[in-house]
Amino acid sequence: MDEKITITAEFSQTDVAAALLCLGEELTPEIWEQVKAAPSKIDFSKIEDKAERMQVKLGLICLLFGNLAD
């Protein structure tokens, strides 16, 4: 089995609200409490298009190396 790494990111309530607005949704207090309750693991398999899934993964990995370079 391949070894894995974990990348963590922090998002403000404003960030989350803005992202939801782009999706046509509103950030309610209930949703905010649910989202901030525990760390969330991204299920990449929910991105059905294989190319899009790889782009998301590569973007996160590139951000990681960008931070390591600082």
PDB file of N, CA and C in Angstrom:
ATOM      1  N   MET A   1       0.839  -1.192   0.000  1.00  0.00           N
ATOM      2  CA  MET A   1       0.000   0.000   0.000  1.00  0.00           C
ATOM      3  C   MET A   1       0.875   1.243   0.000  1.00  0.00           C
ATOM      4  N   ASP A   2       0.448   2.263  -0.731  1.00  0.00           N
ATOM      5  CA  ASP A   2       1.192   3.517  -0.778  1.00  0.00           C
ATOM      6  C   ASP A   2       1.133   4.233   0.556  1.00  0.00           C
ATOM      7  N   GLU A   3       2.263   4.853   0.924  1.00  0.00           N
ATOM      8  CA  GLU A   3       2.239   5.736   2.084  1.00  0.00           C
ATOM      9  C   GLU A   3       1.453   6.985   1.708  1.00  0.00           C
ATOM     10  N   LYS A   4       0.901   7.657   2.701  1.00  0.00           N
ATOM     11  CA  LYS A   4       0.089   8.844   2.443  1.00  0.00           C
ATOM     12  C   LYS A   4       0.538   9.989   3.331  1.00  0.00           C
ATOM     13  N   ILE A   5       0.187  11.200   2.925  1.00  0.00           N
ATOM     14  CA  ILE A   5       0.420  12.389   3.728  1.00  0.00           C
ATOM     15  C   ILE A   5      -0.934  13.028   4.018  1.00  0.00           C
ATOM     16  N   THR A   6      -0.963  13.851   5.023  1.00  0.00           N
ATOM     17  CA  THR A   6      -2.166  14.607   5.349  1.00  0.00           C
ATOM     18  C   THR A   6      -1.847  16.090   5.199  1.00  0.00           C
ATOM     19  N   ILE A   7      -2.692  16.796   4.493  1.00  0.00           N
ATOM     20  CA  ILE A   7      -2.565  18.241   4.318  1.00  0.00           C
ATOM     21  C   ILE A   7      -3.746  18.879   5.035  1.00  0.00           C
ATOM     22  N   THR A   8      -3.468  19.827   5.899  1.00  0.00           N
ATOM     23  CA  THR A   8      -4.558  20.514   6.579  1.00  0.00           C
ATOM     24  C   THR A   8      -4.664  21.948   6.073  1.00  0.00           C
ATOM     25  N   ALA A   9      -5.863  22.457   6.097  1.00  0.00           N
ATOM     26  CA  ALA A   9      -6.120  23.829   5.672  1.00  0.00           C
ATOM     27  C   ALA A   9      -7.156  24.432   6.598  1.00  0.00           C
ATOM     28  N   GLU A  10      -7.044  25.712   6.825  1.00  0.00           N
ATOM     29  CA  GLU A  10      -8.030  26.416   7.643  1.00  0.00           C
ATOM     30  C   GLU A  10      -8.799  27.387   6.764  1.00  0.00           C
ATOM     31  N   PHE A  11     -10.099  27.432   6.972  1.00  0.00           N
ATOM     32  CA  PHE A  11     -10.961  28.347   6.249  1.00  0.00           C
ATOM     33  C   PHE A  11     -11.788  29.132   7.250  1.00  0.00           C
ATOM     34  N   SER A  12     -11.912  30.415   7.026  1.00  0.00           N
ATOM     35  CA  SER A  12     -12.728  31.240   7.910  1.00  0.00           C
ATOM     36  C   SER A  12     -14.202  31.028   7.594  1.00  0.00           C
ATOM     37  N   GLN A  13     -15.027  31.486   8.495  1.00  0.00           N
ATOM     38  CA  GLN A  13     -16.470  31.390   8.268  1.00  0.00           C
ATOM     39  C   GLN A  13     -16.838  32.179   7.011  1.00  0.00           C
ATOM     40  N   THR A  14     -16.164  33.291   6.790  1.00  0.00           N
ATOM     41  CA  THR A  14     -16.406  34.101   5.588  1.00  0.00           C
ATOM     42  C   THR A  14     -16.037  33.328   4.327  1.00  0.00           C
ATOM     43  N   ASP A  15     -14.899  32.604   4.361  1.00  0.00           N
ATOM     44  CA  ASP A  15     -14.487  31.781   3.222  1.00  0.00           C
ATOM     45  C   ASP A  15     -15.561  30.755   2.885  1.00  0.00           C
ATOM     46  N   VAL A  16     -16.039  30.079   3.919  1.00  0.00           N
ATOM     47  CA  VAL A  16     -17.037  29.024   3.722  1.00  0.00           C
ATOM     48  C   VAL A  16     -18.339  29.618   3.193  1.00  0.00           C
ATOM     49  N   ALA A  17     -18.753  30.757   3.747  1.00  0.00           N
ATOM     50  CA  ALA A  17     -19.985  31.406   3.295  1.00  0.00           C
ATOM     51  C   ALA A  17     -19.869  31.810   1.829  1.00  0.00           C
ATOM     52  N   ALA A  18     -18.706  32.343   1.436  1.00  0.00           N
ATOM     53  CA  ALA A  18     -18.501  32.759   0.045  1.00  0.00           C
ATOM     54  C   ALA A  18     -18.542  31.554  -0.891  1.00  0.00           C
ATOM     55  N   ALA A  19     -17.909  30.468  -0.492  1.00  0.00           N
ATOM     56  CA  ALA A  19     -17.911  29.264  -1.330  1.00  0.00           C
ATOM     57  C   ALA A  19     -19.332  28.731  -1.507  1.00  0.00           C
ATOM     58  N   LEU A  20     -20.090  28.710  -0.428  1.00  0.00           N
ATOM     59  CA  LEU A  20     -21.468  28.227  -0.525  1.00  0.00           C
ATOM     60  C   LEU A  20     -22.317  29.130  -1.407  1.00  0.00           C
ATOM     61  N   LEU A  21     -22.091  30.442  -1.325  1.00  0.00           N
ATOM     62  CA  LEU A  21     -22.841  31.364  -2.184  1.00  0.00           C
ATOM     63  C   LEU A  21     -22.567  31.078  -3.659  1.00  0.00           C
ATOM     64  N   CYS A  22     -21.316  30.724  -3.978  1.00  0.00           N
ATOM     65  CA  CYS A  22     -20.975  30.356  -5.363  1.00  0.00           C
ATOM     66  C   CYS A  22     -21.742  29.120  -5.811  1.00  0.00           C
ATOM     67  N   LEU A  23     -22.113  28.286  -4.852  1.00  0.00           N
ATOM     68  CA  LEU A  23     -22.891  27.080  -5.150  1.00  0.00           C
ATOM     69  C   LEU A  23     -24.391  27.317  -5.039  1.00  0.00           C
ATOM     70  N   GLY A  24     -24.770  28.572  -4.741  1.00  0.00           N
ATOM     71  CA  GLY A  24     -26.187  28.907  -4.631  1.00  0.00           C
ATOM     72  C   GLY A  24     -26.804  28.527  -3.301  1.00  0.00           C
ATOM     73  N   GLU A  25     -25.962  28.325  -2.295  1.00  0.00           N
ATOM     74  CA  GLU A  25     -26.435  27.943  -0.966  1.00  0.00           C
ATOM     75  C   GLU A  25     -26.081  29.024   0.053  1.00  0.00           C
ATOM     76  N   GLU A  26     -26.757  28.984   1.181  1.00  0.00           N
ATOM     77  CA  GLU A  26     -26.487  29.938   2.260  1.00  0.00           C
ATOM     78  C   GLU A  26     -25.892  29.192   3.446  1.00  0.00           C
ATOM     79  N   LEU A  27     -24.912  29.815   4.089  1.00  0.00           N
ATOM     80  CA  LEU A  27     -24.313  29.226   5.283  1.00  0.00           C
ATOM     81  C   LEU A  27     -25.205  29.546   6.479  1.00  0.00           C
ATOM     82  N   THR A  28     -25.876  28.538   6.972  1.00  0.00           N
ATOM     83  CA  THR A  28     -26.734  28.706   8.141  1.00  0.00           C
ATOM     84  C   THR A  28     -25.920  28.405   9.396  1.00  0.00           C
ATOM     85  N   PRO A  29     -26.376  28.880  10.553  1.00  0.00           N
ATOM     86  CA  PRO A  29     -25.676  28.537  11.796  1.00  0.00           C
ATOM     87  C   PRO A  29     -25.570  27.028  12.008  1.00  0.00           C
ATOM     88  N   GLU A  30     -26.589  26.295  11.603  1.00  0.00           N
ATOM     89  CA  GLU A  30     -26.563  24.843  11.767  1.00  0.00           C
ATOM     90  C   GLU A  30     -25.477  24.197  10.899  1.00  0.00           C
ATOM     91  N   ILE A  31     -25.384  24.652   9.653  1.00  0.00           N
ATOM     92  CA  ILE A  31     -24.349  24.110   8.765  1.00  0.00           C
ATOM     93  C   ILE A  31     -22.963  24.478   9.289  1.00  0.00           C
ATOM     94  N   TRP A  32     -22.801  25.719   9.751  1.00  0.00           N
ATOM     95  CA  TRP A  32     -21.501  26.142  10.276  1.00  0.00           C
ATOM     96  C   TRP A  32     -21.083  25.282  11.467  1.00  0.00           C
ATOM     97  N   GLU A  33     -22.002  25.014  12.371  1.00  0.00           N
ATOM     98  CA  GLU A  33     -21.684  24.181  13.537  1.00  0.00           C
ATOM     99  C   GLU A  33     -21.271  22.774  13.100  1.00  0.00           C
ATOM    100  N   GLN A  34     -21.960  22.251  12.110  1.00  0.00           N
ATOM    101  CA  GLN A  34     -21.644  20.908  11.606  1.00  0.00           C
ATOM    102  C   GLN A  34     -20.262  20.888  10.956  1.00  0.00           C
ATOM    103  N   VAL A  35     -19.966  21.911  10.159  1.00  0.00           N
ATOM    104  CA  VAL A  35     -18.688  21.965   9.436  1.00  0.00           C
ATOM    105  C   VAL A  35     -17.511  22.137  10.386  1.00  0.00           C
ATOM    106  N   LYS A  36     -17.661  22.961  11.400  1.00  0.00           N
ATOM    107  CA  LYS A  36     -16.533  23.238  12.274  1.00  0.00           C
ATOM    108  C   LYS A  36     -16.381  22.232  13.425  1.00  0.00           C
ATOM    109  N   ALA A  37     -17.309  21.310  13.542  1.00  0.00           N
ATOM    110  CA  ALA A  37     -17.306  20.376  14.663  1.00  0.00           C
ATOM    111  C   ALA A  37     -16.090  19.457  14.682  1.00  0.00           C
ATOM    112  N   ALA A  38     -15.630  19.037  13.527  1.00  0.00           N
ATOM    113  CA  ALA A  38     -14.520  18.080  13.489  1.00  0.00           C
ATOM    114  C   ALA A  38     -13.765  18.228  12.174  1.00  0.00           C
ATOM    115  N   PRO A  39     -12.519  17.797  12.152  1.00  0.00           N
ATOM    116  CA  PRO A  39     -11.792  17.823  10.871  1.00  0.00           C
ATOM    117  C   PRO A  39     -12.541  17.001   9.823  1.00  0.00           C
ATOM    118  N   SER A  40     -12.501  17.461   8.604  1.00  0.00           N
ATOM    119  CA  SER A  40     -13.190  16.775   7.514  1.00  0.00           C
ATOM    120  C   SER A  40     -12.175  16.169   6.566  1.00  0.00           C
ATOM    121  N   LYS A  41     -12.456  14.993   6.120  1.00  0.00           N
ATOM    122  CA  LYS A  41     -11.606  14.327   5.137  1.00  0.00           C
ATOM    123  C   LYS A  41     -12.283  14.447   3.783  1.00  0.00           C
ATOM    124  N   ILE A  42     -11.535  14.862   2.794  1.00  0.00           N
ATOM    125  CA  ILE A  42     -12.085  15.020   1.451  1.00  0.00           C
ATOM    126  C   ILE A  42     -12.152  13.655   0.780  1.00  0.00           C
ATOM    127  N   ASP A  43     -13.314  13.332   0.257  1.00  0.00           N
ATOM    128  CA  ASP A  43     -13.500  12.095  -0.491  1.00  0.00           C
ATOM    129  C   ASP A  43     -13.352  12.433  -1.974  1.00  0.00           C
ATOM    130  N   PHE A  44     -12.140  12.263  -2.486  1.00  0.00           N
ATOM    131  CA  PHE A  44     -11.860  12.625  -3.870  1.00  0.00           C
ATOM    132  C   PHE A  44     -12.676  11.804  -4.858  1.00  0.00           C
ATOM    133  N   SER A  45     -13.130  10.651  -4.461  1.00  0.00           N
ATOM    134  CA  SER A  45     -13.912   9.816  -5.374  1.00  0.00           C
ATOM    135  C   SER A  45     -15.252  10.466  -5.732  1.00  0.00           C
ATOM    136  N   LYS A  46     -15.667  11.464  -4.965  1.00  0.00           N
ATOM    137  CA  LYS A  46     -16.915  12.163  -5.283  1.00  0.00           C
ATOM    138  C   LYS A  46     -16.762  13.076  -6.489  1.00  0.00           C
ATOM    139  N   ILE A  47     -15.510  13.346  -6.877  1.00  0.00           N
ATOM    140  CA  ILE A  47     -15.258  14.094  -8.105  1.00  0.00           C
ATOM    141  C   ILE A  47     -15.229  13.055  -9.217  1.00  0.00           C
ATOM    142  N   GLU A  48     -16.318  12.960  -9.934  1.00  0.00           N
ATOM    143  CA  GLU A  48     -16.493  11.868 -10.893  1.00  0.00           C
ATOM    144  C   GLU A  48     -15.511  11.934 -12.057  1.00  0.00           C
ATOM    145  N   ASP A  49     -15.247  13.123 -12.563  1.00  0.00           N
ATOM    146  CA  ASP A  49     -14.343  13.259 -13.695  1.00  0.00           C
ATOM    147  C   ASP A  49     -12.900  13.046 -13.228  1.00  0.00           C
ATOM    148  N   LYS A  50     -12.246  12.052 -13.800  1.00  0.00           N
ATOM    149  CA  LYS A  50     -10.897  11.670 -13.377  1.00  0.00           C
ATOM    150  C   LYS A  50      -9.892  12.808 -13.568  1.00  0.00           C
ATOM    151  N   ALA A  51     -10.011  13.558 -14.652  1.00  0.00           N
ATOM    152  CA  ALA A  51      -9.099  14.674 -14.908  1.00  0.00           C
ATOM    153  C   ALA A  51      -9.302  15.782 -13.869  1.00  0.00           C
ATOM    154  N   GLU A  52     -10.554  16.090 -13.547  1.00  0.00           N
ATOM    155  CA  GLU A  52     -10.835  17.112 -12.534  1.00  0.00           C
ATOM    156  C   GLU A  52     -10.327  16.672 -11.169  1.00  0.00           C
ATOM    157  N   ARG A  53     -10.518  15.410 -10.845  1.00  0.00           N
ATOM    158  CA  ARG A  53     -10.045  14.865  -9.569  1.00  0.00           C
ATOM    159  C   ARG A  53      -8.527  15.034  -9.464  1.00  0.00           C
ATOM    160  N   MET A  54      -7.813  14.723 -10.536  1.00  0.00           N
ATOM    161  CA  MET A  54      -6.363  14.857 -10.538  1.00  0.00           C
ATOM    162  C   MET A  54      -5.953  16.321 -10.427  1.00  0.00           C
ATOM    163  N   GLN A  55      -6.676  17.236 -11.065  1.00  0.00           N
ATOM    164  CA  GLN A  55      -6.361  18.664 -10.976  1.00  0.00           C
ATOM    165  C   GLN A  55      -6.486  19.160  -9.541  1.00  0.00           C
ATOM    166  N   VAL A  56      -7.519  18.727  -8.852  1.00  0.00           N
ATOM    167  CA  VAL A  56      -7.705  19.131  -7.458  1.00  0.00           C
ATOM    168  C   VAL A  56      -6.554  18.607  -6.606  1.00  0.00           C
ATOM    169  N   LYS A  57      -6.213  17.337  -6.784  1.00  0.00           N
ATOM    170  CA  LYS A  57      -5.115  16.752  -6.014  1.00  0.00           C
ATOM    171  C   LYS A  57      -3.797  17.459  -6.309  1.00  0.00           C
ATOM    172  N   LEU A  58      -3.511  17.690  -7.577  1.00  0.00           N
ATOM    173  CA  LEU A  58      -2.263  18.359  -7.944  1.00  0.00           C
ATOM    174  C   LEU A  58      -2.214  19.777  -7.393  1.00  0.00           C
ATOM    175  N   GLY A  59      -3.344  20.464  -7.410  1.00  0.00           N
ATOM    176  CA  GLY A  59      -3.387  21.818  -6.857  1.00  0.00           C
ATOM    177  C   GLY A  59      -3.038  21.831  -5.382  1.00  0.00           C
ATOM    178  N   LEU A  60      -3.596  20.908  -4.631  1.00  0.00           N
ATOM    179  CA  LEU A  60      -3.301  20.838  -3.196  1.00  0.00           C
ATOM    180  C   LEU A  60      -1.835  20.490  -2.944  1.00  0.00           C
ATOM    181  N   ILE A  61      -1.305  19.569  -3.727  1.00  0.00           N
ATOM    182  CA  ILE A  61       0.099  19.188  -3.560  1.00  0.00           C
ATOM    183  C   ILE A  61       1.017  20.358  -3.920  1.00  0.00           C
ATOM    184  N   CYS A  62       0.688  21.097  -4.967  1.00  0.00           N
ATOM    185  CA  CYS A  62       1.487  22.270  -5.346  1.00  0.00           C
ATOM    186  C   CYS A  62       1.463  23.331  -4.244  1.00  0.00           C
ATOM    187  N   LEU A  63       0.298  23.529  -3.629  1.00  0.00           N
ATOM    188  CA  LEU A  63       0.223  24.470  -2.502  1.00  0.00           C
ATOM    189  C   LEU A  63       1.105  24.019  -1.355  1.00  0.00           C
ATOM    190  N   LEU A  64       1.103  22.737  -1.097  1.00  0.00           N
ATOM    191  CA  LEU A  64       1.947  22.188  -0.041  1.00  0.00           C
ATOM    192  C   LEU A  64       3.408  22.510  -0.299  1.00  0.00           C
ATOM    193  N   PHE A  65       3.892  22.249  -1.513  1.00  0.00           N
ATOM    194  CA  PHE A  65       5.294  22.516  -1.821  1.00  0.00           C
ATOM    195  C   PHE A  65       5.598  24.003  -1.860  1.00  0.00           C
ATOM    196  N   GLY A  66       4.608  24.800  -2.241  1.00  0.00           N
ATOM    197  CA  GLY A  66       4.793  26.252  -2.183  1.00  0.00           C
ATOM    198  C   GLY A  66       5.020  26.718  -0.747  1.00  0.00           C
ATOM    199  N   ASN A  67       4.286  26.135   0.180  1.00  0.00           N
ATOM    200  CA  ASN A  67       4.461  26.487   1.596  1.00  0.00           C
ATOM    201  C   ASN A  67       5.785  25.986   2.141  1.00  0.00           C
ATOM    202  N   LEU A  68       6.219  24.816   1.712  1.00  0.00           N
ATOM    203  CA  LEU A  68       7.494  24.272   2.163  1.00  0.00           C
ATOM    204  C   LEU A  68       8.661  25.127   1.685  1.00  0.00           C
ATOM    205  N   ALA A  69       8.500  25.767   0.530  1.00  0.00           N
ATOM    206  CA  ALA A  69       9.574  26.584  -0.038  1.00  0.00           C
ATOM    207  C   ALA A  69       9.779  27.886   0.725  1.00  0.00           C
ATOM    208  N   ASP A  70       8.763  28.313   1.468  1.00  0.00           N
ATOM    209  CA  ASP A  70       8.864  29.591   2.217  1.00  0.00           C
ATOM    210  C   ASP A  70       9.805  29.521   3.381  1.00  0.00           C
TER     211      ASP A  70
END
